[in-house]
CSV table of C-alpha atoms in Angstrom, one decimal:
chain,number,residue,atom,x,y,z
A,1,MET,CA,-21.3,7.7,-25.6
A,2,PHE,CA,-17.8,6.4,-26.5
A,3,LYS,CA,-16.6,3.7,-24.0
A,4,ARG,CA,-13.2,2.5,-23.4
A,5,ASP,CA,-12.3,-1.0,-22.2
A,6,PHE,CA,-9.8,-0.6,-19.3
A,7,ASN,CA,-8.8,-4.2,-19.6
A,8,LYS,CA,-7.1,-3.1,-23.1
A,9,ASP,CA,-6.6,0.6,-22.7
A,10,PRO,CA,-6.0,3.2,-20.1
A,11,PHE,CA,-7.9,6.3,-19.9
A,12,ILE,CA,-4.9,8.4,-18.9
A,13,VAL,CA,-1.2,7.9,-19.0
A,14,ILE,CA,1.2,9.8,-16.8
A,15,TRP,CA,4.6,10.1,-18.0
A,16,GLU,CA,7.4,11.3,-15.6
A,17,LEU,CA,9.8,13.1,-18.0
A,18,THR,CA,12.6,13.7,-15.2
A,19,ARG,CA,12.8,13.7,-11.5
A,20,ALA,CA,14.8,16.8,-11.6
A,21,CYS,CA,13.1,19.7,-9.9
A,22,GLN,CA,14.4,22.9,-8.1
A,23,LEU,CA,11.6,22.5,-5.2
A,24,LYS,CA,11.7,20.5,-2.0
A,25,CYS,CA,8.0,19.6,-1.5
A,26,LEU,CA,7.2,18.0,1.8
A,27,HIS,CA,5.0,15.3,0.2
A,28,CYS,CA,7.0,14.6,-3.2
A,29,ARG,CA,5.9,11.2,-4.6
A,30,ALA,CA,9.5,11.3,-6.6
A,31,GLU,CA,11.6,12.4,-3.8
A,32,ALA,CA,12.8,14.8,-6.6
A,33,GLN,CA,16.8,15.7,-7.0
A,34,TYR,CA,18.2,18.8,-8.5
A,35,ARG,CA,20.0,17.1,-11.3
A,36,ARG,CA,18.6,15.1,-14.2
A,37,ASP,CA,19.1,11.2,-14.0
A,38,PRO,CA,21.5,10.0,-17.2
A,39,ARG,CA,19.2,7.1,-17.3
A,40,GLU,CA,16.2,8.9,-18.3
A,41,LEU,CA,14.3,7.8,-21.6
A,42,SER,CA,15.8,9.6,-24.6
A,43,PHE,CA,14.1,11.7,-27.1
A,44,GLU,CA,13.9,8.7,-29.6
A,45,GLU,CA,12.6,6.3,-26.7
A,46,GLY,CA,10.2,8.9,-25.9
A,47,LYS,CA,8.9,9.0,-29.4
A,48,THR,CA,8.6,5.1,-29.6
A,49,LEU,CA,6.5,5.2,-26.2
A,50,ILE,CA,4.4,7.8,-27.6
A,51,ASN,CA,3.6,5.8,-30.7
A,52,GLN,CA,2.8,3.0,-28.3
A,53,ILE,CA,0.5,5.2,-26.1
A,54,TYR,CA,-1.3,6.5,-29.3
A,55,GLU,CA,-2.1,3.0,-30.4
A,56,MET,CA,-3.7,2.1,-27.1
A,57,ASN,CA,-7.0,4.0,-28.3
A,58,ASN,CA,-5.2,7.3,-27.8
A,59,PRO,CA,-5.7,8.2,-24.0
A,60,MET,CA,-5.0,11.3,-22.4
A,61,LEU,CA,-1.2,11.9,-21.9
A,62,VAL,CA,0.3,13.9,-18.9
A,63,PHE,CA,3.9,15.2,-18.5
A,64,THR,CA,5.0,15.1,-15.0
A,65,GLY,CA,8.1,15.1,-12.8
A,66,GLY,CA,10.0,16.3,-11.1
A,67,ASP,CA,9.7,19.3,-13.2
A,68,PRO,CA,9.3,18.5,-17.0
A,69,LEU,CA,10.8,21.9,-17.9
A,70,MET,CA,13.9,20.7,-16.5
A,71,ARG,CA,14.1,18.7,-19.8
A,72,GLU,CA,15.5,21.0,-22.7
A,73,ASP,CA,13.4,18.8,-25.3
A,74,VAL,CA,10.0,18.8,-23.5
A,75,PHE,CA,8.5,20.9,-26.3
A,76,GLU,CA,9.9,18.8,-29.1
A,77,ILE,CA,8.6,15.7,-27.2
A,78,ALA,CA,5.1,17.5,-26.8
A,79,ALA,CA,5.1,18.6,-30.4
A,80,TYR,CA,5.7,15.1,-31.5
A,81,ALA,CA,2.9,13.7,-29.3
A,82,ILE,CA,0.3,16.6,-30.5
A,83,ASN,CA,1.2,16.2,-34.2
A,84,LYS,CA,0.2,12.4,-33.8
A,85,GLY,CA,-3.2,13.8,-32.4
A,86,VAL,CA,-2.5,13.0,-28.7
A,87,ARG,CA,-4.1,15.2,-26.1
A,88,VAL,CA,-1.3,16.4,-24.0
A,89,SER,CA,-1.2,18.5,-20.8
A,90,MET,CA,1.7,19.3,-18.4
A,91,THR,CA,2.2,19.7,-14.6
A,92,PRO,CA,5.5,21.7,-14.5
A,93,SER,CA,6.6,23.0,-11.1
A,94,ALA,CA,6.3,26.8,-10.5
A,95,THR,CA,10.1,27.8,-10.7
A,96,PRO,CA,11.9,30.4,-12.6
A,97,ASN,CA,12.0,27.7,-15.5
A,98,VAL,CA,8.2,28.8,-16.2
A,99,THR,CA,9.3,31.9,-18.3
A,100,LYS,CA,6.9,33.8,-20.5
A,101,GLU,CA,8.8,32.3,-23.3
A,102,ALA,CA,8.1,28.7,-21.9
A,103,ILE,CA,4.5,29.5,-21.8
A,104,GLU,CA,4.4,30.9,-25.2
A,105,LYS,CA,6.3,27.7,-26.5
A,106,ALA,CA,3.6,25.7,-25.0
A,107,LYS,CA,0.9,27.4,-26.6
A,108,GLU,CA,2.8,27.4,-30.0
A,109,VAL,CA,3.1,23.6,-29.8
A,110,GLY,CA,-0.5,23.1,-28.8
A,111,LEU,CA,-0.5,22.1,-25.1
A,112,SER,CA,-4.3,21.9,-24.2
A,113,ARG,CA,-3.8,22.5,-20.4
A,114,TRP,CA,-1.2,23.8,-17.9
A,115,ALA,CA,-1.5,22.7,-14.3
A,116,PHE,CA,0.1,24.3,-11.4
A,117,SER,CA,0.1,23.4,-7.8
A,118,LEU,CA,-1.2,25.5,-5.2
A,119,ASP,CA,-1.5,24.1,-1.7
A,120,GLY,CA,-2.6,26.9,0.5
A,121,PRO,CA,-4.4,30.4,0.1
A,122,THR,CA,-1.3,32.2,1.5
A,123,ALA,CA,2.4,32.0,0.8
A,124,GLY,CA,3.1,30.9,4.4
A,125,ILE,CA,1.1,27.7,4.0
A,126,HIS,CA,2.0,27.1,0.3
A,127,ASP,CA,5.7,27.8,0.8
A,128,HIS,CA,6.0,25.7,3.7
A,129,PHE,CA,4.5,22.9,2.0
A,130,ARG,CA,6.7,23.3,-1.2
A,131,GLY,CA,9.7,23.8,0.9
A,132,THR,CA,10.6,26.9,-1.1
A,133,GLU,CA,10.2,30.5,-0.1
A,134,GLY,CA,8.7,32.5,-2.8
A,135,SER,CA,6.9,29.6,-4.6
A,136,PHE,CA,3.4,31.1,-4.0
A,137,ASP,CA,4.3,34.6,-5.4
A,138,LEU,CA,5.8,32.9,-8.2
A,139,THR,CA,2.9,30.7,-8.9
A,140,MET,CA,0.5,33.7,-8.9
A,141,GLU,CA,2.6,35.7,-11.3
A,142,ARG,CA,3.0,32.8,-13.8
A,143,ILE,CA,-0.8,32.4,-13.8
A,144,LYS,CA,-1.2,35.9,-15.1
A,145,TYR,CA,1.0,34.9,-18.0
A,146,LEU,CA,-1.3,31.9,-18.9
A,147,HIS,CA,-4.4,34.1,-18.8
A,148,GLU,CA,-2.7,36.7,-21.0
A,149,LEU,CA,-2.0,33.8,-23.5
A,150,GLU,CA,-5.5,32.4,-23.1
A,151,ILE,CA,-4.3,28.9,-21.9
A,152,PRO,CA,-6.8,27.1,-19.7
A,153,ILE,CA,-5.4,26.7,-15.9
A,154,GLN,CA,-5.8,23.7,-13.9
A,155,ILE,CA,-4.7,23.9,-10.0
A,156,ASN,CA,-3.7,20.9,-8.1
A,157,THR,CA,-3.9,20.9,-4.3
A,158,VAL,CA,-3.0,18.3,-2.0
A,159,ILE,CA,-5.0,18.2,0.9
A,160,SER,CA,-3.2,17.6,4.2
A,161,ARG,CA,-3.3,18.8,8.0
A,162,TYR,CA,-1.4,21.8,6.6
A,163,ASN,CA,-4.4,23.0,4.6
A,164,TYR,CA,-7.5,21.1,6.0
A,165,ASP,CA,-8.7,24.4,7.8
A,166,CYS,CA,-8.5,26.8,5.2
A,167,LEU,CA,-10.1,24.8,2.2
A,168,GLU,CA,-12.9,27.7,1.7
A,169,GLU,CA,-10.4,30.2,1.3
A,170,MET,CA,-8.4,27.8,-1.3
A,171,ALA,CA,-12.0,27.4,-3.2
A,172,LYS,CA,-12.2,31.1,-3.2
A,173,LEU,CA,-8.8,31.8,-4.7
A,174,ILE,CA,-9.4,28.9,-7.2
A,175,GLU,CA,-12.5,31.2,-8.4
A,176,GLU,CA,-10.7,34.2,-8.4
A,177,LEU,CA,-8.0,32.9,-10.5
A,178,ASP,CA,-10.6,31.6,-13.1
A,179,CYS,CA,-9.4,28.2,-13.3
A,180,VAL,CA,-11.2,25.4,-15.4
A,181,LEU,CA,-10.3,22.7,-12.8
A,182,TRP,CA,-9.5,22.1,-9.2
A,183,SER,CA,-7.8,18.9,-9.1
A,184,VAL,CA,-7.6,17.9,-5.4
A,185,PHE,CA,-5.1,15.2,-4.3
A,186,PHE,CA,-5.6,13.3,-1.0
A,187,LEU,CA,-2.3,12.6,0.5
A,188,VAL,CA,-0.9,9.3,0.1
A,189,PRO,CA,2.2,8.4,2.4
A,190,THR,CA,4.7,7.6,-0.2
A,191,GLY,CA,8.1,9.1,-1.3
A,192,ARG,CA,8.5,12.1,1.3
A,193,GLY,CA,4.8,12.1,2.2
A,194,GLN,CA,4.3,11.0,5.8
A,195,GLU,CA,1.2,9.4,7.4
A,196,LYS,CA,1.4,12.0,10.0
A,197,ASP,CA,0.5,14.7,7.5
A,198,MET,CA,-2.6,13.1,6.3
A,199,ILE,CA,-6.1,14.2,7.3
A,200,THR,CA,-8.4,11.6,9.3
A,201,PRO,CA,-10.9,9.1,7.8
A,202,ALA,CA,-13.7,11.3,9.1
A,203,GLU,CA,-12.1,14.5,7.9
A,204,HIS,CA,-11.9,13.0,4.4
A,205,GLU,CA,-15.6,12.2,4.4
A,206,LYS,CA,-16.1,16.0,5.6
A,207,VAL,CA,-13.9,17.1,2.7
A,208,PHE,CA,-15.9,15.0,0.2
A,209,SER,CA,-19.4,16.2,1.2
A,210,TRP,CA,-18.0,19.9,1.2
A,211,LEU,CA,-16.5,19.3,-2.3
A,212,TYR,CA,-19.8,17.9,-3.5
A,213,GLN,CA,-21.7,21.1,-2.3
A,214,LEU,CA,-18.9,23.3,-3.8
A,215,SER,CA,-19.4,21.7,-7.1
A,216,LYS,CA,-22.9,22.9,-7.4
A,217,ARG,CA,-22.0,26.6,-7.0
A,218,VAL,CA,-18.8,27.2,-8.6
A,219,LYS,CA,-18.0,27.3,-12.4
A,220,PHE,CA,-14.7,25.5,-12.2
A,221,ASP,CA,-15.1,21.6,-12.3
A,222,ILE,CA,-13.6,19.6,-9.5
A,223,LYS,CA,-11.7,16.2,-9.9
A,224,THR,CA,-10.1,14.1,-6.9
A,225,THR,CA,-7.1,11.9,-7.0
A,226,ALA,CA,-6.2,9.2,-4.4
A,227,GLY,CA,-10.0,10.1,-3.3
A,228,GLN,CA,-12.0,7.5,-5.1
A,229,HIS,CA,-14.7,7.3,-2.3
A,230,TYR,CA,-15.6,11.0,-3.4
A,231,ARG,CA,-17.6,9.0,-6.2
A,232,ARG,CA,-19.6,7.3,-3.5
A,233,VAL,CA,-20.2,10.5,-1.7
A,234,VAL,CA,-21.4,11.9,-5.1
A,235,ILE,CA,-23.8,8.9,-5.9
A,236,GLN,CA,-25.3,9.0,-2.2
A,237,ASN,CA,-26.0,12.7,-2.5
A,238,LYS,CA,-27.5,12.3,-6.0
A,239,MET,CA,-29.8,9.5,-4.8
A,240,ARG,CA,-30.7,11.3,-1.7
A,241,GLU,CA,-31.7,14.4,-3.8
A,242,ALA,CA,-33.5,12.3,-6.3
A,243,LYS,CA,-35.2,10.6,-3.1
A,244,GLU,CA,-34.7,7.2,-4.9
A,245,GLN,CA,-33.2,3.8,-4.0
A,246,VAL,CA,-31.3,2.6,-6.8
A,247,GLU,CA,-30.5,-1.2,-6.9
A,248,ASP,CA,-27.9,-1.1,-9.6
A,249,ILE,CA,-25.7,1.7,-8.7
A,250,GLN,CA,-24.3,3.7,-11.7
A,251,TYR,CA,-21.6,6.1,-12.2
A,252,LEU,CA,-23.1,9.7,-11.9
A,253,ASP,CA,-20.7,12.4,-12.9
A,254,ALA,CA,-20.8,15.4,-10.6
A,255,LEU,CA,-18.4,17.4,-12.5
A,256,THR,CA,-19.9,17.8,-15.7
A,257,GLN,CA,-23.5,16.9,-17.1
A,258,GLN,CA,-22.2,16.0,-20.3
A,259,GLY,CA,-19.5,13.5,-18.8
A,260,LEU,CA,-16.5,13.0,-21.1
A,261,THR,CA,-17.5,15.5,-23.7
A,262,GLY,CA,-18.2,18.2,-21.3
A,263,SER,CA,-14.8,19.6,-20.6
A,264,ILE,CA,-13.9,23.3,-21.6
A,265,ASP,CA,-10.7,22.2,-23.3
A,266,GLY,CA,-11.7,18.7,-24.5
A,267,LEU,CA,-9.6,16.8,-22.0
A,268,GLY,CA,-12.7,15.3,-20.7
A,269,ARG,CA,-13.3,13.7,-17.1
A,270,ALA,CA,-12.5,10.2,-16.0
A,271,PRO,CA,-15.2,7.6,-16.5
A,272,LYS,CA,-16.5,5.5,-13.7
A,273,GLY,CA,-14.0,3.2,-11.8
A,274,VAL,CA,-10.7,4.9,-13.0
A,275,ASN,CA,-8.1,3.7,-10.2
A,276,ASP,CA,-4.5,2.7,-10.1
A,277,GLY,CA,-4.0,0.2,-12.9
A,278,ASN,CA,-7.5,0.4,-13.9
A,279,GLY,CA,-7.5,3.1,-16.8
A,280,PHE,CA,-4.4,4.6,-15.2
A,281,VAL,CA,-0.9,3.8,-15.9
A,282,PHE,CA,2.6,5.6,-14.8
A,283,ILE,CA,5.7,5.5,-16.7
A,284,SER,CA,8.6,6.6,-14.8
A,285,HIS,CA,11.7,8.6,-16.1
A,286,ILE,CA,13.6,5.3,-16.5
A,287,GLY,CA,10.7,3.4,-18.2
A,288,ASP,CA,9.6,1.5,-15.3
A,289,VAL,CA,5.6,1.0,-15.5
A,290,TYR,CA,3.5,1.2,-12.4
A,291,PRO,CA,-0.3,1.3,-11.8
A,292,SER,CA,0.2,4.7,-10.6
A,293,GLY,CA,3.0,7.2,-9.4
A,294,LEU,CA,1.5,6.6,-6.0
A,295,LEU,CA,1.7,2.8,-6.2
A,296,PRO,CA,5.3,2.0,-6.4
A,297,VAL,CA,5.0,-1.7,-7.5
A,298,LYS,CA,6.8,-2.2,-10.8
A,299,ALA,CA,5.0,-4.2,-13.3
A,300,GLY,CA,7.6,-4.0,-16.3
A,301,ASN,CA,9.6,-1.5,-18.4
A,302,VAL,CA,9.1,0.1,-21.7
A,303,ARG,CA,12.7,-0.6,-22.8
A,304,GLU,CA,12.0,-4.3,-22.3
A,305,GLN,CA,8.4,-4.8,-23.3
A,306,PRO,CA,5.7,-2.9,-25.2
A,307,LEU,CA,3.4,-0.8,-22.8
A,308,ALA,CA,0.2,-2.5,-23.9
A,309,GLU,CA,1.8,-5.7,-22.9
A,310,ILE,CA,2.5,-4.5,-19.5
A,311,TYR,CA,-0.8,-3.0,-19.1
A,312,ARG,CA,-2.8,-5.6,-20.4
A,313,GLU,CA,-1.0,-8.6,-19.3
A,314,SER,CA,0.7,-8.0,-16.0
A,315,PRO,CA,-0.7,-10.0,-13.0
A,316,ILE,CA,-0.7,-6.6,-10.9
A,317,PHE,CA,-2.5,-4.6,-13.5
A,318,LYS,CA,-5.0,-7.6,-13.9
A,319,ALA,CA,-5.6,-8.1,-10.1
A,320,LEU,CA,-6.2,-4.1,-9.8
A,321,ARG,CA,-8.8,-4.3,-12.7
A,322,ASN,CA,-10.9,-6.8,-10.5
A,323,PRO,CA,-12.6,-5.1,-7.6
A,324,ASP,CA,-14.2,-8.5,-6.6
A,325,GLY,CA,-10.8,-9.7,-5.4
A,326,PHE,CA,-10.2,-6.7,-3.1
A,327,LYS,CA,-10.0,-7.6,0.4
A,328,GLY,CA,-12.0,-6.4,3.6
A,329,LYS,CA,-15.0,-4.1,3.0
A,330,CYS,CA,-13.9,-2.7,-0.4
A,331,GLY,CA,-14.6,-6.2,-1.8
A,332,GLN,CA,-17.8,-6.4,-0.4
A,333,CYS,CA,-18.9,-2.9,-1.1
A,334,GLU,CA,-21.7,-2.1,-3.4
A,335,PHE,CA,-19.7,1.0,-4.7
A,336,ARG,CA,-16.6,-1.0,-5.6
A,337,TYR,CA,-17.0,-0.8,-9.5
A,338,VAL,CA,-17.3,3.0,-9.4
A,339,CYS,CA,-15.0,3.6,-6.6
A,340,GLY,CA,-12.8,0.8,-5.5
A,341,GLY,CA,-11.0,2.8,-2.8
A,342,SER,CA,-7.4,4.2,-3.2
A,343,ARG,CA,-5.2,1.1,-4.0
A,344,SER,CA,-2.1,3.1,-3.5
A,345,ARG,CA,-3.2,4.4,-0.1
A,346,ALA,CA,-4.1,0.6,0.8
A,347,TYR,CA,-0.4,-0.3,-0.1
A,348,ALA,CA,1.2,2.5,1.6
A,349,VAL,CA,-0.7,1.9,4.7
A,350,THR,CA,-1.0,-1.9,4.7
A,351,GLY,CA,1.6,-3.0,2.4
A,352,ASP,CA,-1.1,-4.8,0.3
A,353,TYR,CA,-2.7,-2.8,-2.5
A,354,LEU,CA,-5.6,-5.2,-2.6
A,355,GLU,CA,-6.3,-4.5,0.9
A,356,SER,CA,-9.4,-2.2,2.0
A,357,GLU,CA,-9.2,1.5,1.6
A,358,PRO,CA,-7.9,2.5,5.3
A,359,TYR,CA,-9.2,6.0,5.1
A,360,CYS,CA,-12.9,5.3,4.4
A,361,VAL,CA,-15.6,5.5,7.0
A,362,TYR,CA,-18.3,3.9,5.1
A,363,ILE,CA,-19.7,0.5,6.2
A,364,PRO,CA,-20.9,-1.5,3.0
A,365,GLU,CA,-24.7,-2.6,3.0
A,366,ALA,CA,-23.6,-6.3,3.1
A,367,MET,CA,-21.5,-6.0,6.1
A,368,ARG,CA,-24.4,-3.9,7.9
A,369,LYS,CA,-27.0,-6.8,7.0
A,370,GLN,CA,-24.6,-9.5,8.3
A,371,LYS,CA,-24.2,-7.4,11.5
A,372,GLU,CA,-28.0,-7.0,11.7
A,373,LYS,CA,-28.6,-11.0,11.3
A,374,LYS,CA,-26.1,-11.5,14.2
A,375,LEU,CA,-28.0,-9.2,16.4
């Protein structure tokens, strides 16, 4: 299978086209505004950026925001990337901007997938979280458009205390909506997101176990964001099922048996160890480069340096690509090369992106053995 060296090239690039958005989501990383920032990367700068991204072994490219549809040139930018051979997907907000014409244009230029956010199985839960009445109904209506045009649909859900008790209903809705992927985000307290809105470490573990069992009985794929420790839960379950003790822990993909090539729309799945700055890079609307959108530690700006130089040479990115340098139990954990914990959550909660994942309940084997020796 084709392998990518994360020290040189990312697996996925997220580009925040704009911070403008009509919604007022409780957890918004971007703290989105109603109007566009005049400092946004221009169309010409965007083309230069896309060329640089393509040259980094052509990773996946995701347009995010704010709401990408707040930029009038979004489809011109997408067409430029797609014509170069870049695999592009987009995560627009469910607002009146998502017209049937916009969706038809997306299909015409060749966008490989459309992602919508859905944070509850009912209008009451979703609209509260998104800060906008009518958002749920609008999302449902636009999903029908996508089905009519045969565009694969991804649903993004942020797990928080607002929807923790209705995840079964959410899964049922995802199935009914005939989505190809359920992308489950675990809240990181950054931007408007608050620590009080997060579920507990024990609840994270329960959700991971539930997701693994769910993955075996549904036809849609499941992917986690800022839930790197789901990979540990998957491996533990696989080992338990195989009744084997594996010395060298390998990444076992619970999402598709074929791994990178198994995706319905060719976008693939993240290989082992993808984490903030390790196979993952985020470019802000003004060109600032971060390890991820949830880890607001600036490593450079594409107006001043090539993206490849920032990604490969920045001390921040280099540190994030070395799990042996992580502090606390993450640095000792036998799963550190496939998991590594959420670096963004570590930063948000402790102020140090190399600290241990604060919302993981697992005690590494090395620490358990140390404790046994003391006893």
